Coordinates of C-alpha atoms and ligand atoms in Angstrom, one line a residue:
X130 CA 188.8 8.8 281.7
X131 CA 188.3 11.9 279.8
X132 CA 187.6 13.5 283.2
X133 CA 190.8 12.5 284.8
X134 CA 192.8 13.6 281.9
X135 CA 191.3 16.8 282.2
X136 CA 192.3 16.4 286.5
X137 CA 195.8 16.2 285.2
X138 CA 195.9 18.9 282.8
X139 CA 194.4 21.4 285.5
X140 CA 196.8 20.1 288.0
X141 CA 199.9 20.6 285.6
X142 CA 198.6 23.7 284.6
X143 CA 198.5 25.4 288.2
X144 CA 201.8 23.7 289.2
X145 CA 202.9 25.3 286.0
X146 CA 201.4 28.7 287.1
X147 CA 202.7 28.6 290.7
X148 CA 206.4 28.0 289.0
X149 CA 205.8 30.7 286.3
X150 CA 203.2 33.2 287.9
X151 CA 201.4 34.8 284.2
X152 CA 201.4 38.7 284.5
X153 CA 199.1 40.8 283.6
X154 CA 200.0 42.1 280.0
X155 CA 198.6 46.1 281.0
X156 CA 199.3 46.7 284.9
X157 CA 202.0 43.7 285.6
X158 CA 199.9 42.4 288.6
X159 CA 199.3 38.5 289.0
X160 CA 197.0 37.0 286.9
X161 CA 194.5 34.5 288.3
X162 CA 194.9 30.5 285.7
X163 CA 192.5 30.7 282.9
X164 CA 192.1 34.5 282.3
X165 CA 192.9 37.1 279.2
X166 CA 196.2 38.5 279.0
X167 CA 195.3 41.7 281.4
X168 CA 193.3 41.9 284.4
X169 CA 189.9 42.1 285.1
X170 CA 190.5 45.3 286.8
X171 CA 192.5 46.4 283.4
X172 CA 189.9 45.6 281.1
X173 CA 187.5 47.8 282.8
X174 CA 189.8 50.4 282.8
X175 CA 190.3 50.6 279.4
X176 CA 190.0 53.8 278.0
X177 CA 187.1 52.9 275.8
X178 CA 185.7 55.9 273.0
X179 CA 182.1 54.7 272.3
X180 CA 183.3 56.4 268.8
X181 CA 181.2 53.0 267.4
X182 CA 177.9 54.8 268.8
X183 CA 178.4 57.9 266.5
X184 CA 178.2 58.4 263.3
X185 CA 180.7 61.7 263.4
X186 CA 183.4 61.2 265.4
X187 CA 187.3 62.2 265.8
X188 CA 188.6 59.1 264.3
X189 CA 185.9 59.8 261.2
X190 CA 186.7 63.7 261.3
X191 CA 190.7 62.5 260.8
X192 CA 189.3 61.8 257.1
X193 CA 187.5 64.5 256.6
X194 CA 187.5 65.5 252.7
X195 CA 190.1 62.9 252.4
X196 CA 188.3 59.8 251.0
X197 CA 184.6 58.4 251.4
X198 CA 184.4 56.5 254.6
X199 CA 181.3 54.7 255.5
X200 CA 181.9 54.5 259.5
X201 CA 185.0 54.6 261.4
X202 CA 185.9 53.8 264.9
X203 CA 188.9 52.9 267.7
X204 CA 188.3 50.9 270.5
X205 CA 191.1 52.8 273.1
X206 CA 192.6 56.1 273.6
X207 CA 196.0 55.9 272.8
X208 CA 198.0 58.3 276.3
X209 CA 201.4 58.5 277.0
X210 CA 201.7 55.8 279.7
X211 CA 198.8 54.6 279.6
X212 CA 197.0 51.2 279.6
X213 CA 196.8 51.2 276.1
X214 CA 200.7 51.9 275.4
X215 CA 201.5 49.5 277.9
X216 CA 199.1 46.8 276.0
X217 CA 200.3 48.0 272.4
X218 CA 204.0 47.7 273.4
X219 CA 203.8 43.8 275.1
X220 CA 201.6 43.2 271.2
X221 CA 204.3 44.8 269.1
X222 CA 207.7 44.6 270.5
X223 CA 207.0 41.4 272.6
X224 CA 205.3 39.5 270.4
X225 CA 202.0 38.7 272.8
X226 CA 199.9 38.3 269.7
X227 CA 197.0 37.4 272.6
X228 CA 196.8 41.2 273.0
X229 CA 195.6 41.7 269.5
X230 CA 193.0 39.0 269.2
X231 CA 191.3 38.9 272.7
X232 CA 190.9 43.1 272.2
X233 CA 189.7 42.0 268.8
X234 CA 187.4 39.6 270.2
X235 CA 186.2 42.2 273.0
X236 CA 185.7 45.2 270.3
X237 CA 183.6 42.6 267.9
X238 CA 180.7 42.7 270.0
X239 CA 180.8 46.2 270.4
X240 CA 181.0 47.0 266.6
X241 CA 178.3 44.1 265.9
X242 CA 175.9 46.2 268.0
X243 CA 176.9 50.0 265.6
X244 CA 174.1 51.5 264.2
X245 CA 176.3 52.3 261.5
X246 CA 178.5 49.3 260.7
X247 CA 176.2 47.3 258.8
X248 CA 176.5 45.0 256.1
X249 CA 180.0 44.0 256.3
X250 CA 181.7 41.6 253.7
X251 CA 185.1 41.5 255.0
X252 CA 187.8 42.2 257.3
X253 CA 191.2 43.1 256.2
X254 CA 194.5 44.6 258.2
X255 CA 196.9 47.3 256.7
X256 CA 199.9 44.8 255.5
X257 CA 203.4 45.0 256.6
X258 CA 206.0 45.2 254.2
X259 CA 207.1 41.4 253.6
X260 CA 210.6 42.6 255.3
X261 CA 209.7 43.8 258.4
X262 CA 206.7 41.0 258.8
X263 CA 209.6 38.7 258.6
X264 CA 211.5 40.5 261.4
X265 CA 208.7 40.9 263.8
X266 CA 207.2 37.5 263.1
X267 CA 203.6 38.3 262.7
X268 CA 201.1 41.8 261.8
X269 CA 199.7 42.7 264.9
X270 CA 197.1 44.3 263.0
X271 CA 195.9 40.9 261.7
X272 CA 195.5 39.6 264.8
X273 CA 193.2 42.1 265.8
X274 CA 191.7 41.4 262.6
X275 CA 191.8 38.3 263.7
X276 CA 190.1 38.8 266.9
X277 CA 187.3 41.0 265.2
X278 CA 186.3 38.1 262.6
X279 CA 186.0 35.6 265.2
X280 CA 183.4 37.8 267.4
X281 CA 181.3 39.5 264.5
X282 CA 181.1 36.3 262.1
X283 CA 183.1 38.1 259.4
X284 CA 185.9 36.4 257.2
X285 CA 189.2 37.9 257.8
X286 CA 190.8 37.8 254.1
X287 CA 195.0 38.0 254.6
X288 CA 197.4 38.9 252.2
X289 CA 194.5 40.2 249.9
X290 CA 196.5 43.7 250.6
X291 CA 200.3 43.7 250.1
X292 CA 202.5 46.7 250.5
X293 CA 205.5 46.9 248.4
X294 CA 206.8 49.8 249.7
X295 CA 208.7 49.8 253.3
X296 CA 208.7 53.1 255.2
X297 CA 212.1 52.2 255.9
X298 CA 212.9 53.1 252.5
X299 CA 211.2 56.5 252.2
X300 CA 213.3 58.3 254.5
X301 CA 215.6 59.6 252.5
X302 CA 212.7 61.2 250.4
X303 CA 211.1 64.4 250.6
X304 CA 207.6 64.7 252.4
X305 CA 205.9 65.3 248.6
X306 CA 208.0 62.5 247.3
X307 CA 206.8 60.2 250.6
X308 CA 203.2 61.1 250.3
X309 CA 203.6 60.4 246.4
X310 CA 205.2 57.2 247.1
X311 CA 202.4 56.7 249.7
X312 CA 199.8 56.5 247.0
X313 CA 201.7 53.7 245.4
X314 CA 203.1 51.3 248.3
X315 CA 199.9 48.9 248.0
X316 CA 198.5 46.3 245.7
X317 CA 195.5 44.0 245.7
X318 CA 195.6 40.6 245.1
X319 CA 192.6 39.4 243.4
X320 CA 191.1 42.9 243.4
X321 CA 187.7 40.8 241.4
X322 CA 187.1 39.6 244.7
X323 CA 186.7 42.6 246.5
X324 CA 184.1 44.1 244.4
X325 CA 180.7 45.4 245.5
X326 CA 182.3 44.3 249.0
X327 CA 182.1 46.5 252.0
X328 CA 185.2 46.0 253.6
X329 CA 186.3 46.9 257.0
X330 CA 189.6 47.8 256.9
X331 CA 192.2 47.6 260.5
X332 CA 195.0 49.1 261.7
X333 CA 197.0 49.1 265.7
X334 CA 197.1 53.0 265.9
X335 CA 195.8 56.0 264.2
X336 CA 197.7 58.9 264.5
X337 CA 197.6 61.0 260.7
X338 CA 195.7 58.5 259.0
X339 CA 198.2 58.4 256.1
X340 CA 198.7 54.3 255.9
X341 CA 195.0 53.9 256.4
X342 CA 194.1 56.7 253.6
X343 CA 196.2 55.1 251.4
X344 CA 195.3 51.6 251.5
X345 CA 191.5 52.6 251.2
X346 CA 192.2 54.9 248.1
X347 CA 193.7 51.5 246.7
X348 CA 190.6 49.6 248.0
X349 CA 188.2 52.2 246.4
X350 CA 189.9 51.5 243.1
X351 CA 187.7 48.5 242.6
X352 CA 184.1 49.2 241.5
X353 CA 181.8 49.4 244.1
X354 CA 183.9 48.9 247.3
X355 CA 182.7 50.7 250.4
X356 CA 185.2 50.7 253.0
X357 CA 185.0 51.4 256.8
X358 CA 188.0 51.4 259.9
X359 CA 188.6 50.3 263.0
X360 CA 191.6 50.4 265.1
X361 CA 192.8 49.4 268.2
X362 CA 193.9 52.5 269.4
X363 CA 193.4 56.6 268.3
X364 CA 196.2 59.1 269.3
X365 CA 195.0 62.0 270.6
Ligands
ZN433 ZN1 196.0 44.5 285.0

């Protein structure tokens, strides 16, 4: 019986797909039933940086002298009409939260296999401010985060960050003022729970590193924290 609903569900499923034909979320193409939101052809294209093989690396030079990292990393290079864009736009402005979590998922196994990030408590994403998570919907850094946990066996803790500053708000403020305000747009819920955790912390893009710095000088508040990064994407 079991079988034949399963007959059914196929066969509505590929009626359903000749009717609505899914596209690939990176290069537009057709997408065979049953696969990830981009191609096969796509996902070896990806513009992959190994940066999770090196201890030293761009993303990890970005911080220089800035804070104590213990290993940072980004899965994709981040070009100007590139696969990555065209992946990062369909996750942000379309709302294809599958982009997030199966790149997660892919970029797990690559980070479980780092020389250099071991011992891992917890996985947390840079927080939205409650305003704009409203208007979007979801964080599409948690569902990377989201997408990591699943594939390297690591809780993903939400809404233990929360930013209470908006950018929005900021840009009527001098760049000293911003970077002041900067220091001051996070809180930790709970912060108890965090300590003597090594947490890895996520974000979509880096580009200055300025969210990402500040969230971990919050983070490094706590006794004993250790923090590392991954994101999906570095700009060059
Ligand atoms: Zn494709």
């Amino acid at each position: 019986m079991a079988q034949k609903t399963h007959f059914f569900r196929r066969l509505s499923d590929d009626f359903f797909s000749l009717l609505y034909p899914r596209l690939c979320l990176a290069c537009g193409r057709d997408l065979p039933p049953y696969s990830m939101s981009f191609c096969i052809r796509c996902k070896l294209d990806l513009p992959e940086t190994d940066f999770h093989l090196l201890e030293e690396n761009t993303f990890t030079d970005r911080f220089w002298g800035r804070l104590p990292l213990e290993a940072g990393a980004a899965m994709l290079y981040f070009r100007k009409h590139g696969l990555t864009q065209q992946l990062m736009h369909n996750l942000k402005y379309r709302g294809k939260k599958e982009v997030g979590t199966e790149l997660g998922r892919l970029y797990g196994h690559q980070l479980a296999e780092s020389p250099f990030l071991k011992g891992l408590d917890v996985i947390m994403a840079v927080p939205l401010h409650a305003k704009k998570e409203r208007w979007r919907g979801f964080n599409q850094s948690d569902c990377f985060a989201q997408g990591l946990s699943e594939s390297m066996g690591i809780p993903h803790w939400k809404n233990a960050l929360i930013r209470t500053l908006s950018t929005e708000s900021q840009t009527t403020k001098s760049r000293f003022e911003r970077l002041e305000n900067m220091q001051n747009a996070f809180q930790i819920n709970h912060p108890k729970r965090l300590r003597r955790k090594h947490i890895l912390l996520v974000d979509d893009v880096l580009t200055t590193g300025a969210t990402l710095e500040a969230c971990a000088l919050k983070l490094l508040e706590i006794p004993e924290t250790r923090v590392s990064m991954a994101t999906i994407a570095i700009a060059e």
